[in-house]
Tab-separated table of C-alpha atoms in Angstrom:
chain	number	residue	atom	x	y	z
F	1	UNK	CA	-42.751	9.895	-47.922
F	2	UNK	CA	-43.864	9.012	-44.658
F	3	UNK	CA	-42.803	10.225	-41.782
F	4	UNK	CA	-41.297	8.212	-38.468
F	5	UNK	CA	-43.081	8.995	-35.633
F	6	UNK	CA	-40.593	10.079	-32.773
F	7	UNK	CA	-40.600	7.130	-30.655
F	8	UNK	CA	-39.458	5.030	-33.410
F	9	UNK	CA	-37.327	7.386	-34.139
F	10	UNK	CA	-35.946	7.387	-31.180
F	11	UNK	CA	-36.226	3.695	-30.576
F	12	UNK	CA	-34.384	3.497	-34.095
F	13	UNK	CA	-31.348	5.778	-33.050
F	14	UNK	CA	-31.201	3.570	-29.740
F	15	UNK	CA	-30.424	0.527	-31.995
F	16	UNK	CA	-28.091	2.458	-33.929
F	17	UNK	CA	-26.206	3.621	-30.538
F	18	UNK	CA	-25.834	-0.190	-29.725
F	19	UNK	CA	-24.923	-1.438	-32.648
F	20	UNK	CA	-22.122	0.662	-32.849
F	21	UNK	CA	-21.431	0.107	-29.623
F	22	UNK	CA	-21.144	-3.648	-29.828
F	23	UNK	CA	-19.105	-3.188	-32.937
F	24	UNK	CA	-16.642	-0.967	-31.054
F	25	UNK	CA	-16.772	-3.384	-28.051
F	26	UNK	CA	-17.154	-0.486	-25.776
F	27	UNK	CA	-20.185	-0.335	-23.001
F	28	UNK	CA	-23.382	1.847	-23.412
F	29	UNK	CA	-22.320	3.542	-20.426
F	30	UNK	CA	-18.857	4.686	-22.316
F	31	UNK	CA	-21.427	5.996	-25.272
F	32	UNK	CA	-23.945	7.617	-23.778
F	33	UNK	CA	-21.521	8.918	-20.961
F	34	UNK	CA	-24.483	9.460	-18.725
F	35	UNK	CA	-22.769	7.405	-15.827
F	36	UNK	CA	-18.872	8.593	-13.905
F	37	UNK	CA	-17.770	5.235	-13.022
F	38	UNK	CA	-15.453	5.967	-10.111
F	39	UNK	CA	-13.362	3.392	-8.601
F	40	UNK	CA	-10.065	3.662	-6.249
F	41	UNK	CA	-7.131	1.803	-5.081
F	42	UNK	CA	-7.808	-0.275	-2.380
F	43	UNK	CA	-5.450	0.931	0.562
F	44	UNK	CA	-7.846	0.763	3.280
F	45	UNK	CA	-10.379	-1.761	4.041
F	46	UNK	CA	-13.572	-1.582	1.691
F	47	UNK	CA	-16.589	-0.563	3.847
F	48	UNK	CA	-13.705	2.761	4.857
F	49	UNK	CA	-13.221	3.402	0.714
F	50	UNK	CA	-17.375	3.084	0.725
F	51	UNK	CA	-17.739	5.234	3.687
F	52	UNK	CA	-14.761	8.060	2.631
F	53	UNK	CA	-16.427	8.127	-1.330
F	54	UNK	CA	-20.082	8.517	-0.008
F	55	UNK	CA	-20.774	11.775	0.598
F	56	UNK	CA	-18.040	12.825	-3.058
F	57	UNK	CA	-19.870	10.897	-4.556
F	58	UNK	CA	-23.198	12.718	-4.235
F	59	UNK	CA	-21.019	15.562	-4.442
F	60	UNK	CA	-20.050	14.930	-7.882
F	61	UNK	CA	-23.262	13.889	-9.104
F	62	UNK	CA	-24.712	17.585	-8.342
F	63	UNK	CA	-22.065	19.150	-9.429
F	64	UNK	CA	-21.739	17.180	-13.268
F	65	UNK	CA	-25.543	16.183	-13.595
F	66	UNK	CA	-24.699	13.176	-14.186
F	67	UNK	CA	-25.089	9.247	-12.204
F	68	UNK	CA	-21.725	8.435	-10.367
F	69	UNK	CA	-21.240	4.594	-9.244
F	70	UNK	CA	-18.908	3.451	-7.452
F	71	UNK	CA	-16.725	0.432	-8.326
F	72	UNK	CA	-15.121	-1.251	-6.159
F	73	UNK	CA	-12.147	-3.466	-6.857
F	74	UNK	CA	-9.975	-6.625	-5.317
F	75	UNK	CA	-6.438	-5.089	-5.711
F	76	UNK	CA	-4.153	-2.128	-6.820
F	77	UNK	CA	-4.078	-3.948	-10.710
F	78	UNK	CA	-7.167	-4.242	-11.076
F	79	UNK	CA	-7.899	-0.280	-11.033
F	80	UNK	CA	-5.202	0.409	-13.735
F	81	UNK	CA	-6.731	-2.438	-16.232
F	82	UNK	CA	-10.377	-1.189	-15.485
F	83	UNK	CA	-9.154	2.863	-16.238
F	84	UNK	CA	-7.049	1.303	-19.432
F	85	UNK	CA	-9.773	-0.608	-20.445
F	86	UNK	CA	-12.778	1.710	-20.133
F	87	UNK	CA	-14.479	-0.022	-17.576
F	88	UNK	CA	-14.269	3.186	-15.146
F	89	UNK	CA	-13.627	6.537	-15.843
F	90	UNK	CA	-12.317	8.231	-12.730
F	91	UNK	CA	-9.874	6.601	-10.462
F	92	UNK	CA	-7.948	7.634	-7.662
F	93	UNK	CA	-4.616	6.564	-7.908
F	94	UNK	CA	-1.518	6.255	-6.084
F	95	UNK	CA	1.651	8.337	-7.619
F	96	UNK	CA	2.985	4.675	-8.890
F	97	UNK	CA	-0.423	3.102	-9.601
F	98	UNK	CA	-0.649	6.202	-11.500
F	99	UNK	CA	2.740	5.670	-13.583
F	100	UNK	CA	1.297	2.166	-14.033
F	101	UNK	CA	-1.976	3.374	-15.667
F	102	UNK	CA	0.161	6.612	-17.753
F	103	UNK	CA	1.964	3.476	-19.110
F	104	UNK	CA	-1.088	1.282	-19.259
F	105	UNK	CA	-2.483	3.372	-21.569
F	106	UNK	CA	0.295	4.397	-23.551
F	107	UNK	CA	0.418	7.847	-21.608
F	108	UNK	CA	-3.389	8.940	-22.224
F	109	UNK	CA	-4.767	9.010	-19.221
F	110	UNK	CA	-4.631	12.588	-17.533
F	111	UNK	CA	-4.355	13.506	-13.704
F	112	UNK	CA	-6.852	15.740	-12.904
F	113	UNK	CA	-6.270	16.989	-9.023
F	114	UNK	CA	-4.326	16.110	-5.913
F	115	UNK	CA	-4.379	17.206	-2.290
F	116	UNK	CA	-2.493	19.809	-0.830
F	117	UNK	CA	-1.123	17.534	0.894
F	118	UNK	CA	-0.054	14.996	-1.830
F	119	UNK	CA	3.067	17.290	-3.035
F	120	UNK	CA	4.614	16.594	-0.148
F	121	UNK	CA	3.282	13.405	1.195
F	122	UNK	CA	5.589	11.090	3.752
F	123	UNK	CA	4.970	7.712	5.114
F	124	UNK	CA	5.548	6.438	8.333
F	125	UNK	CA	7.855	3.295	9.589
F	126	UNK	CA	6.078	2.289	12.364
F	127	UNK	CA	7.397	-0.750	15.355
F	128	UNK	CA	6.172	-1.933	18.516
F	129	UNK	CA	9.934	-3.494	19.187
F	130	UNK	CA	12.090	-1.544	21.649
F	131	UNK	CA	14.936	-2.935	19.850
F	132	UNK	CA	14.195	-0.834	16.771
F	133	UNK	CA	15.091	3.124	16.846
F	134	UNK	CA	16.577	3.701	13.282
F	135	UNK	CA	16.234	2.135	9.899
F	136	UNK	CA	19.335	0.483	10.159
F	137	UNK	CA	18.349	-1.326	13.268
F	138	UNK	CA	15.965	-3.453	10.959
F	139	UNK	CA	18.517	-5.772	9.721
F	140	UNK	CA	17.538	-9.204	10.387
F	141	UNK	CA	13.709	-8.110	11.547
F	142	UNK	CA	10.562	-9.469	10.022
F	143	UNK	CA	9.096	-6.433	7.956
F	144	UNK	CA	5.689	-5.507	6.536
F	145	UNK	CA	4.808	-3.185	3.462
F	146	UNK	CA	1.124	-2.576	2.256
F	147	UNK	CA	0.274	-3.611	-1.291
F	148	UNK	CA	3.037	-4.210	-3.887
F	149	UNK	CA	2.195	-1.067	-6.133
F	150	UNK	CA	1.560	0.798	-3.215
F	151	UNK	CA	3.586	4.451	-3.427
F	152	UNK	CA	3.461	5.377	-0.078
F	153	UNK	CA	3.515	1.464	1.653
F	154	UNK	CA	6.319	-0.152	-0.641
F	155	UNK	CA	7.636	2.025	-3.103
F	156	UNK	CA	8.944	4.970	-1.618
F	157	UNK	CA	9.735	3.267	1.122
F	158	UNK	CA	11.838	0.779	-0.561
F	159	UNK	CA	13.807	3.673	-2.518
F	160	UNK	CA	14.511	5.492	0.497
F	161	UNK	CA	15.290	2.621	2.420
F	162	UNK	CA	17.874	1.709	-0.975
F	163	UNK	CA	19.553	5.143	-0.044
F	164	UNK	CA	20.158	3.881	3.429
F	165	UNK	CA	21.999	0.960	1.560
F	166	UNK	CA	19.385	-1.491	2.694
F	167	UNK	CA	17.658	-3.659	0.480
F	168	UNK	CA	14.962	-5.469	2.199
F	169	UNK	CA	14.805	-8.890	0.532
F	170	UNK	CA	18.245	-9.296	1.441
F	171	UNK	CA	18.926	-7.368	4.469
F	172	UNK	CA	15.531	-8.096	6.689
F	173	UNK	CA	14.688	-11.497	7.705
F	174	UNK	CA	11.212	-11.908	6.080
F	175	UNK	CA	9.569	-9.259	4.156
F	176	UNK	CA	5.313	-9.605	4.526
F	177	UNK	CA	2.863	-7.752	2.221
F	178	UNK	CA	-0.348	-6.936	4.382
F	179	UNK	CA	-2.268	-5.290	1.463
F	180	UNK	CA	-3.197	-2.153	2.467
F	181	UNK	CA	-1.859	0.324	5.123
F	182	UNK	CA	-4.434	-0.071	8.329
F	183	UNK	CA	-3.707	-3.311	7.814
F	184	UNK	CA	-0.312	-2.656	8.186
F	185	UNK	CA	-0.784	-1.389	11.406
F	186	UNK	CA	-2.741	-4.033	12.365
F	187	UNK	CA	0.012	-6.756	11.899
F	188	UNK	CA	3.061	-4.644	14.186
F	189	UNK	CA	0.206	-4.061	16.696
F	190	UNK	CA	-0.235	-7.799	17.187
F	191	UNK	CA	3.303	-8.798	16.618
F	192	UNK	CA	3.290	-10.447	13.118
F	193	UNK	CA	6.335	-8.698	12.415
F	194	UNK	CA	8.666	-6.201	13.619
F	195	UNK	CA	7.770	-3.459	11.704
F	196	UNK	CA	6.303	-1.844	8.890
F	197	UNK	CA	5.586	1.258	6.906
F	198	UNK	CA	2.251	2.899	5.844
F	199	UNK	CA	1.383	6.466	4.771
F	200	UNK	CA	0.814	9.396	6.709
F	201	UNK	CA	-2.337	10.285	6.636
F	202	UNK	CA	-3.757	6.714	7.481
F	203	UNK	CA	-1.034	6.867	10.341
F	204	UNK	CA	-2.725	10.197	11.513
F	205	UNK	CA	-6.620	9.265	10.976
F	206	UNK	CA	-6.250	5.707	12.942
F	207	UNK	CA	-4.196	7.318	15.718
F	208	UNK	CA	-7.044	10.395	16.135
F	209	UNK	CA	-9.686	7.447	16.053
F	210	UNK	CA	-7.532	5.440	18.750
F	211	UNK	CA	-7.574	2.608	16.536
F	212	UNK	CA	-3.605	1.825	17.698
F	213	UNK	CA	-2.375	1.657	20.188
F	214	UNK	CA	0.047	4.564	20.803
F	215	UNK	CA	1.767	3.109	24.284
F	216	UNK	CA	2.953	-0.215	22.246
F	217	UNK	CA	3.534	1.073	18.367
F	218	UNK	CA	4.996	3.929	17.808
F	219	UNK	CA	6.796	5.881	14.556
F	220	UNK	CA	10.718	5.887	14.310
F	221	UNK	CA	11.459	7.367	11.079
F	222	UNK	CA	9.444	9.123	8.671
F	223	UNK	CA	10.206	9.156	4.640
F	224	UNK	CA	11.246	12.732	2.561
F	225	UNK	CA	8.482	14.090	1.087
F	226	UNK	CA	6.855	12.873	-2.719
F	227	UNK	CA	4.378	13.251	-4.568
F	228	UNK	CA	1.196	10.949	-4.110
F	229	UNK	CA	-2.043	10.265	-4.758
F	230	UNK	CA	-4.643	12.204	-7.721
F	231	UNK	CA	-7.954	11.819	-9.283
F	232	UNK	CA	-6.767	10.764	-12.927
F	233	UNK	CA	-9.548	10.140	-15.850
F	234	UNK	CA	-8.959	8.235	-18.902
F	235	UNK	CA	-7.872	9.959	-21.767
F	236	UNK	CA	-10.844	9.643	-23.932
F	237	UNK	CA	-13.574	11.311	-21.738
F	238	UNK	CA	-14.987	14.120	-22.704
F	239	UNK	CA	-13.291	17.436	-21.909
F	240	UNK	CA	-16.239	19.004	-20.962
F	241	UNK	CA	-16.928	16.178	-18.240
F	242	UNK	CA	-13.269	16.491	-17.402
F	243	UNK	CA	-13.500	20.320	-16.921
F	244	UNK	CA	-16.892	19.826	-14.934
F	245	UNK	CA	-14.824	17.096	-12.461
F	246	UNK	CA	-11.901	19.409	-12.047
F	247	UNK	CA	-13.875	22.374	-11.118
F	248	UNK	CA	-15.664	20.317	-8.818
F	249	UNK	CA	-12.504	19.511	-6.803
F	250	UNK	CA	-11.431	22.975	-7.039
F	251	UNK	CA	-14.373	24.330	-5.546
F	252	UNK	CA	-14.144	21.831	-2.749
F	253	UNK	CA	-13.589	24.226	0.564
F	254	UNK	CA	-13.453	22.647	4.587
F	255	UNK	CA	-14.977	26.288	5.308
F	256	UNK	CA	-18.336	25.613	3.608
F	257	UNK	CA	-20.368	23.521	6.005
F	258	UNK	CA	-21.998	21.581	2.965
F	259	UNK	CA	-18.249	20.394	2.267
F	260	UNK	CA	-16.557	19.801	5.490
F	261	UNK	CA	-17.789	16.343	5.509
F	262	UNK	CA	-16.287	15.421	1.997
F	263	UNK	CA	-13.110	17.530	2.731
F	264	UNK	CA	-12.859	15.588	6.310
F	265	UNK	CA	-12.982	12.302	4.508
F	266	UNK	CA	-10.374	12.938	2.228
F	267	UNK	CA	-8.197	14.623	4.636
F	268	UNK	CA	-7.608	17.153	2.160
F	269	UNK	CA	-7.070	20.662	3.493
F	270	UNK	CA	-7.696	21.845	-0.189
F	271	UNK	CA	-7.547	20.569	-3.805
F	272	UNK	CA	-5.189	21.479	-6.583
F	273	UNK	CA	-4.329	20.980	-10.027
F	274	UNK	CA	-1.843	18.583	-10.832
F	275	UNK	CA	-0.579	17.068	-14.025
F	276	UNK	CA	1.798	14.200	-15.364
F	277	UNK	CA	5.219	15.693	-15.104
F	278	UNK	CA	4.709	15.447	-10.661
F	279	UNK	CA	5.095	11.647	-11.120
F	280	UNK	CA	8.220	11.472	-13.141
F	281	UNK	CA	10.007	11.264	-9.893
F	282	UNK	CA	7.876	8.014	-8.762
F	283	UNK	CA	8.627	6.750	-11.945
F	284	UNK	CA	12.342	7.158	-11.863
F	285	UNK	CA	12.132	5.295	-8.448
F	286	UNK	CA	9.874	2.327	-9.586
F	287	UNK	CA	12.902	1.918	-12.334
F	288	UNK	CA	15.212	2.143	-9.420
F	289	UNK	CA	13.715	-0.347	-7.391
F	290	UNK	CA	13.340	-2.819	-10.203
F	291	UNK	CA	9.396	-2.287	-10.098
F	292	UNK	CA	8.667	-1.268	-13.706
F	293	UNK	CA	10.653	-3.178	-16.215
C-alpha cells in the first residue's frame, strides 16, 4: 500500500474538517477553536468599548494561546443572537441581556465572572432641572433611559421606579431611549429631556474625566443594589478554554503593574466567580416589567 505523504495528509484532513463543517453549518473558527471571538453590549460609544477591550484583549490572548478578535456589534440584540448562534464565543453581558441569552439558548450558555462590583451594582437618576429632587417629582417630565435591554439604564430602573408606583409610559410626559448610558448623559446635559438614568460606574468614570458638567447635572436618587454585568461563554466551548478564560479573570490584580491598565478599564477592583442563579432576580423583574414575555 502506499503511503500519503504528510502534507496530503494533512491537506486531506483539512477537507475533511470543512466538509463537516459546512455540513454542520458551523464556522471553521467554531471547529478549529483557534480564535475567542469576543464581543460586548454596546453601552458606551464604540471607539470607548475598542479602547476599554484593548489592552484584555491582549491579555487574554497570552494567557489562552490562542487569537482573540473583537466583534463589535450595532445593538444590545444583536450580542445575544451572535452568542446563541455561535458567531462569538465570549460576551459581556448585562444581568438582563444575560437572561435574554440563558433563554436564547435554552439555558446553555454559562456566566463565567463578574466584578466585585457587579453584586451590588446601582444606577444613577441624573437631572439638570431644579424642579426635580425626588422620583416622584418626575411626573409629567420628559425622561431618558439607555438601551431597551439595558439592566442598569431601563430595567432596574423601571422596576424600582414600579415600586415607587410610577410607571413611566403613563406617568412621565415622553419617555426617550438614548441607546447607551454616556449618551444618556449627554441628552440631560443639553436639555433634551428632564432627566434620565444610567449606571454607576459610567456616572463615576465621565464625572472623574470632567466629561459633565457637575454645576448643571447632578444625581438625585440612586437605585438598591443588583446584580449586573459578567463575561458569559456559550455553552458548547470547550471546558478547557472556559477554565483557561476564568482563571484569567481571576488572576486579574490592580496591584500588578502589568494589570492596572486592564483592571482600570474595567473599573473592576477585582474579579469573581459568578454563576446563573445571581440573575434570577433580573429575571423576575424583566417579568415584572412586562420585558420578557
Amino acid at each position: 500500500m502506499n503511503s500519503v505523504p504528510f502534507p496530503r495528509r494533512a491537506l486531506l484532513r483539512a477537507c475533511a474538517v470543512s466538509v463537516l463543517a459546512a455540513v454542520a453549518g458551523l464556522p471553521l473558527a467554531v471547529q478549529a477553536e483557534d480564535v475567542l471571538r469576543v464581543s460586548a453590549i454596546p453601552d458606551e460609544a464604540p471607539t470607548e468599548l475598542q479602547r476599554k477591550f484593548a489592552p484584555l484583549g491582549a491579555y487574554l490572548e497570552a494567557e489562552t494561546g490562542m487569537k482573540v478578535s473583537f466583534v463589535p456589534v450595532t445593538d444590545y440584540a444583536a450580542v445575544v443572537e451572535a452568542l446563541a448562534t455561535r458567531k462569538i464565543d465570549l460576551a459581556w453581558f448585562g444581568g438582563f441581556t444575560f437572561v435574554q441569552a440563558k433563554i436564547r439558548t435554552n439555558g446553555t450558555a454559562v456566566p463565567l465572572v463578574q466584578r466585585v462590583e457587579d453584586s451590588k451594582f446601582t444606577s444613577k437618576f441624573i437631572t439638570a432641572s431644579d424642579s426635580i429632587h425626588s422620583l416622584a417629582d418626575l411626573k409629567g417630565k420628559t425622561f431618558a433611559f439607555g438601551a431597551p435591554s439595558s439592566t442598569s439604564g431601563h430595567l432596574m430602573p423601571r422596576y424600582f421606579l414600579s415600586l415607587e408606583s410610577l410607571n413611566p409610559d403613563k406617568d412621565f410626559k415622553n419617555v426617550a431611549f438614548s441607546g447607551a448610558h454616556d449618551a444618556t448623559v449627554a441628552f440631560v446635559q443639553a436639555g433634551k429631556v428632564d432627566a434620565g438614568v444610567l449606571n454607576a460606574s459610567v456616572w463615576d468614570k465621565l464625572v472623574e474625566q470632567k466629561k459633565v458638567d457637575t454645576s448643571k447635572v447632578r444625581v438625585f436618587a440612586t437605585t438598591p443594589p443588583y446584580f449586573d454585568y459578567n463575561w458569559t461563554v456559550r455553552g458548547d466551548l470547550d471546558p478547557k478554554i472556559q477554565a483557561k478564560i476564568t482563571q484569567a479573570f481571576l488572576k486579574l490584580d490592580p496591584a500588578n503593574p502589568a494589570h492596572k491598565e486592564i483592571m482600570a478599564l474595567q473599573r473592576a477592583s477585582k474579579f469573581i466567580p459568578t454563576k446563573a442563579e445571581n440573575y434570577k432576580g433580573i429575571e423576575a423583574a424583566a417579568h415584572a416589567a412586562g420585558l420578557l414575555k
